[in-house]
Short mmCIF file of C-alpha atoms in Angstrom, two decimals:
data_model
loop_
_atom_site.label_atom_id
_atom_site.label_comp_id
_atom_site.label_asym_id
_atom_site.label_seq_id
_atom_site.Cartn_x
_atom_site.Cartn_y
_atom_site.Cartn_z
CA MET A 543 -0.20 -0.07 -0.01
CA LYS A 544 1.52 3.45 -0.99
CA THR A 545 1.78 5.47 2.04
CA HIS A 546 3.30 8.92 0.77
CA ARG A 547 2.16 11.63 2.52
CA THR A 548 0.68 15.02 1.26
CA PRO A 549 1.33 18.14 3.27
CA ARG A 550 -1.30 19.42 5.49
CA TYR A 551 -0.69 23.21 4.97
CA GLY A 552 0.53 25.13 1.84
CA ARG A 553 3.85 26.85 1.25
CA ARG A 554 4.41 29.78 3.73
CA THR A 555 6.41 32.95 2.58
CA THR A 556 7.82 35.65 4.64
CA ALA A 557 7.76 39.35 3.50
CA LEU A 558 11.31 40.78 4.44
CA THR A 559 13.32 43.39 3.14
CA ALA A 560 16.14 42.40 0.93
CA ALA A 561 18.71 43.95 3.00
CA ALA A 562 17.83 41.75 5.87
CA LEU A 563 18.23 38.72 3.92
CA GLY A 564 21.25 36.59 3.08
CA THR A 565 21.80 35.26 -0.46
CA ILE A 566 20.50 31.42 -0.57
CA LEU A 567 23.48 29.20 -0.40
CA ALA A 568 24.30 26.40 -2.78
CA ALA A 569 24.66 23.40 -0.71
CA ALA A 570 27.67 22.05 -2.68
CA VAL A 571 29.56 25.29 -3.22
CA PRO A 572 31.56 26.79 -0.13
CA ALA A 573 30.86 30.88 0.43
CA THR A 574 33.82 32.89 -0.03
CA ALA A 575 35.58 33.43 3.31
CA GLY A 576 34.58 36.97 4.94
CA GLU A 577 31.86 37.61 2.51
CA GLN A 578 29.19 35.05 3.72
CA PRO A 579 28.80 31.94 5.70
CA THR A 580 29.52 28.46 4.60
CA ALA A 581 26.42 26.09 4.92
CA GLN A 582 28.11 24.07 7.65
CA GLN A 583 28.33 27.41 9.61
CA ILE A 584 24.76 28.17 9.50
CA LEU A 585 23.72 24.63 10.27
CA ALA A 586 26.05 24.78 13.30
CA ASP A 587 24.34 28.09 14.25
CA CYS A 588 21.05 26.21 14.04
CA ALA A 589 22.21 23.12 16.00
CA SER A 590 23.60 25.38 18.73
CA GLY A 591 20.72 27.65 19.05
CA GLU A 592 22.91 30.69 18.24
CA GLY A 593 20.45 31.21 15.16
CA LYS A 594 16.74 30.97 15.40
CA CYS A 595 15.91 28.35 12.76
CA THR A 596 13.08 26.54 11.16
CA PHE A 597 13.22 23.96 8.27
CA ASN A 598 10.75 25.57 5.62
CA SER A 599 8.44 23.72 3.29
CA PRO A 600 9.62 20.15 3.73
CA GLN A 601 8.88 17.76 0.79
CA LEU A 602 9.07 13.73 1.30
CA GLY A 603 10.42 11.94 -1.50
CA GLU A 604 9.41 8.75 -2.57
CA ALA A 605 10.89 5.68 -0.23
CA TYR A 606 13.39 3.24 -1.77
CA LEU A 607 15.45 0.52 -0.36
CA GLY A 608 19.03 1.43 0.52
CA GLU A 609 22.12 -0.49 -0.37
CA PRO A 610 22.41 -3.43 1.38
CA ARG A 611 25.33 -3.80 4.25
CA GLN A 612 26.95 -6.62 6.33
CA VAL A 613 25.19 -6.71 9.90
CA SER A 614 26.47 -9.81 11.12
CA ASP A 615 29.78 -11.40 12.15
CA LEU A 616 31.30 -13.59 9.31
CA LEU A 617 30.63 -17.29 9.29
CA TYR A 618 33.60 -19.63 7.96
CA ASN A 619 32.73 -23.24 7.32
CA CYS A 620 35.97 -25.28 7.43
CA THR A 621 34.23 -28.71 7.44
CA ASP A 622 33.58 -30.94 4.61
CA SER A 623 29.54 -30.54 4.78
CA PRO A 624 27.07 -27.74 5.05
CA ALA A 625 26.91 -25.98 8.44
CA SER A 626 24.29 -23.77 10.12
CA GLN A 627 24.67 -21.37 12.94
CA SER A 628 22.17 -19.01 14.47
CA MET A 629 23.57 -15.70 14.30
CA SER A 630 22.61 -12.45 16.03
CA TRP A 631 22.59 -9.10 14.08
CA ALA A 632 22.08 -5.25 14.93
CA ASP A 633 21.58 -2.60 12.44
CA THR A 634 21.61 1.46 13.31
CA VAL A 635 20.87 3.35 10.46
CA GLY A 636 21.08 7.48 10.84
CA SER A 637 20.61 10.42 8.69
CA SER A 638 22.68 12.42 6.76
CA HIS A 639 22.78 16.39 4.94
CA SER A 640 23.41 16.96 1.38
CA VAL A 641 25.61 19.88 2.83
CA GLY A 642 27.71 17.35 4.69
CA GLY A 643 27.64 15.60 8.05
CA SER A 644 24.90 13.70 9.73
CA VAL A 645 21.90 14.36 11.93
CA THR A 646 22.86 13.75 15.31
CA VAL A 647 19.88 11.94 17.53
CA GLY A 648 18.90 14.32 20.11
CA GLY A 649 20.44 17.48 18.80
CA GLY A 650 19.12 20.72 17.84
CA ILE A 651 18.95 19.88 14.20
CA GLU A 652 17.02 16.81 14.62
CA GLY A 653 14.34 18.61 16.81
CA ILE A 654 13.62 21.15 14.19
CA VAL A 655 13.30 18.91 11.43
CA THR A 656 10.86 16.70 13.50
CA ALA A 657 8.71 19.58 14.54
CA SER A 658 8.45 20.79 10.68
CA VAL A 659 7.59 17.37 9.17
CA THR A 660 5.36 16.94 12.12
CA ALA A 661 3.48 19.93 11.59
CA THR A 662 3.33 19.59 7.66
CA TYR A 663 2.54 15.90 7.36
CA ASN A 664 1.42 14.90 10.85
CA TYR A 665 4.02 12.22 10.55
CA THR A 666 6.78 11.57 13.53
CA TRP A 667 10.10 11.59 11.56
CA GLN A 668 13.28 9.96 13.08
CA SER A 669 16.64 10.53 12.41
CA SER A 670 17.72 7.28 13.47
CA ARG A 671 16.28 3.42 13.48
CA THR A 672 17.76 0.57 15.26
CA GLU A 673 16.90 -3.36 14.47
CA THR A 674 18.35 -6.42 16.12
CA SER A 675 17.30 -9.59 15.37
CA SER A 676 18.73 -13.42 14.72
CA PHE A 677 18.65 -15.42 12.00
CA THR A 678 20.22 -19.08 10.89
CA VAL A 679 22.65 -19.17 8.45
CA THR A 680 23.89 -21.90 6.42
CA VAL A 681 27.28 -22.09 4.65
CA LYS A 682 28.56 -24.47 2.24
CA PRO A 683 32.08 -26.10 2.75
CA GLY A 684 34.94 -23.83 1.87
CA GLU A 685 32.81 -20.83 1.89
CA VAL A 686 32.20 -17.57 4.09
CA GLY A 687 28.43 -16.58 5.23
CA TRP A 688 27.15 -13.46 6.90
CA ILE A 689 23.69 -11.46 7.33
CA SER A 690 23.01 -8.56 5.11
CA ARG A 691 20.43 -5.99 5.57
CA SER A 692 18.85 -3.19 3.74
CA GLN A 693 16.78 -0.37 4.87
CA VAL A 694 14.04 1.54 3.63
CA MET A 695 15.25 5.14 3.10
CA GLN A 696 13.66 8.55 2.08
CA GLN A 697 14.53 12.12 1.40
CA ILE A 698 13.45 15.40 2.80
CA THR A 699 13.81 18.39 0.81
CA GLY A 700 13.68 21.74 2.66
CA THR A 701 15.27 25.22 3.21
CA TRP A 702 16.81 26.30 6.48
CA GLN A 703 15.66 29.74 7.67
CA THR A 704 18.05 31.28 10.12
CA HIS A 705 17.02 34.62 12.10
CA TYR A 706 19.80 36.53 14.00
CA ASP A 707 19.16 39.04 16.45
CA ASP A 708 22.30 41.04 15.35
CA ARG A 709 23.34 41.15 11.73
CA ARG A 710 25.70 38.21 10.76
CA TRP A 711 27.66 38.61 7.60
CA ASP A 712 25.51 41.78 7.07
CA HIS A 713 22.38 40.06 7.12
CA TYR A 714 19.56 39.08 9.72
CA TYR A 715 18.25 36.14 7.72
CA TRP A 716 20.10 33.33 6.01
CA PHE A 717 18.80 30.47 3.86
CA VAL A 718 20.38 27.38 3.27
CA PRO A 719 18.68 24.65 0.85
CA ASP A 720 19.20 20.91 2.25
CA VAL A 721 18.20 17.59 1.67
CA ILE A 722 18.35 14.97 4.41
CA THR A 723 18.43 11.46 3.63
CA GLY A 724 17.27 9.01 6.36
CA PRO A 725 15.44 5.84 7.34
CA ALA A 726 11.78 5.47 7.03
CA PRO A 727 9.18 3.13 8.61
CA ASN A 728 9.07 -0.22 7.17
CA GLY A 729 6.47 -0.51 4.66
CA THR A 730 6.62 3.26 3.78
CA ASP A 731 5.50 3.63 -0.20
CA GLY A 732 5.30 -0.34 -0.62
CA LYS A 733 8.76 -0.62 0.13
CA HIS A 734 9.92 -3.33 2.94
CA ASN A 735 13.28 -3.64 4.67
CA ALA A 736 15.15 -6.94 3.59
CA VAL A 737 17.30 -9.22 5.41
CA VAL A 738 19.06 -11.70 3.43
CA VAL A 739 22.13 -14.47 3.95
CA LYS A 740 24.95 -13.94 1.67
CA SER A 741 27.92 -16.27 1.20
CA ARG A 742 31.14 -16.38 -1.09
CA PRO A 743 34.16 -19.03 -1.45
CA MET A 744 36.84 -18.19 1.16
CA THR A 745 40.31 -16.59 -0.21
CA ALA A 746 43.45 -18.33 -0.16
CA ASP A 747 44.38 -16.65 3.15
CA GLU A 748 41.09 -17.64 4.83
CA LYS A 749 41.41 -21.12 3.90
CA LYS A 750 45.03 -21.17 5.59
CA LEU A 751 43.03 -20.41 8.85
CA CYS A 752 41.22 -23.69 8.07
CA SER A 753 44.65 -25.60 8.29
CA THR A 754 46.11 -24.08 11.38
CA GLY A 755 44.92 -26.64 13.63
CA SER A 756 42.57 -25.43 16.47
CA THR A 757 40.07 -24.44 13.40
CA ARG A 758 40.58 -27.27 11.24
CA ASP A 759 37.16 -28.95 10.77
CA GLU A 760 35.25 -26.59 12.48
CA VAL A 761 32.92 -23.64 11.82
CA PHE A 762 33.93 -20.38 13.45
CA THR A 763 33.23 -16.91 13.42
CA ARG A 764 35.22 -13.60 12.91
CA GLY A 765 34.18 -10.12 13.19
#
């Protein structure tokens, strides 16, 4: 089922004099030193509270399945027959900015984005999600197995508006366009998290580990 959300309110604009407004910063282009701040400086002021910040007109993008990544130890099968073992896994997926850096859980940035998305979509956004479970891994002789996981992800596009009580870089207001990429609830827009078992043949060096006595004819794990 498609769960993509529609904003509750229309876009809001603020009527301000041109002299009070800082030039909109291109996220990928740093500002010239001494003339205007970098996007990172503006977001640092948002996080610290030095600037009074809002995240305006958030737009939720279509959910998609993120790249798979290893979430368990490796399981080496040094025996002559298939071997199975129950393995626990844990995975924490956080959020990042297009301007660089991560969205810290409990930080000022997270709270501003959460408030903006909640007000616009009546949807509680979380900058980080953690899942844990266990899975039975079966590995063929001479191979290495592990658990891989893909998280449903989503992008939020918006613009940071920062207001200073006194002029900074010759302006009271600065604006920074940003795209935040982070985890979405399982099932968003019909996309679902995926947990799979993967395996590959051992390398020559890994095979040597199987012939060094203590690990011969055994199944063992290595982080």
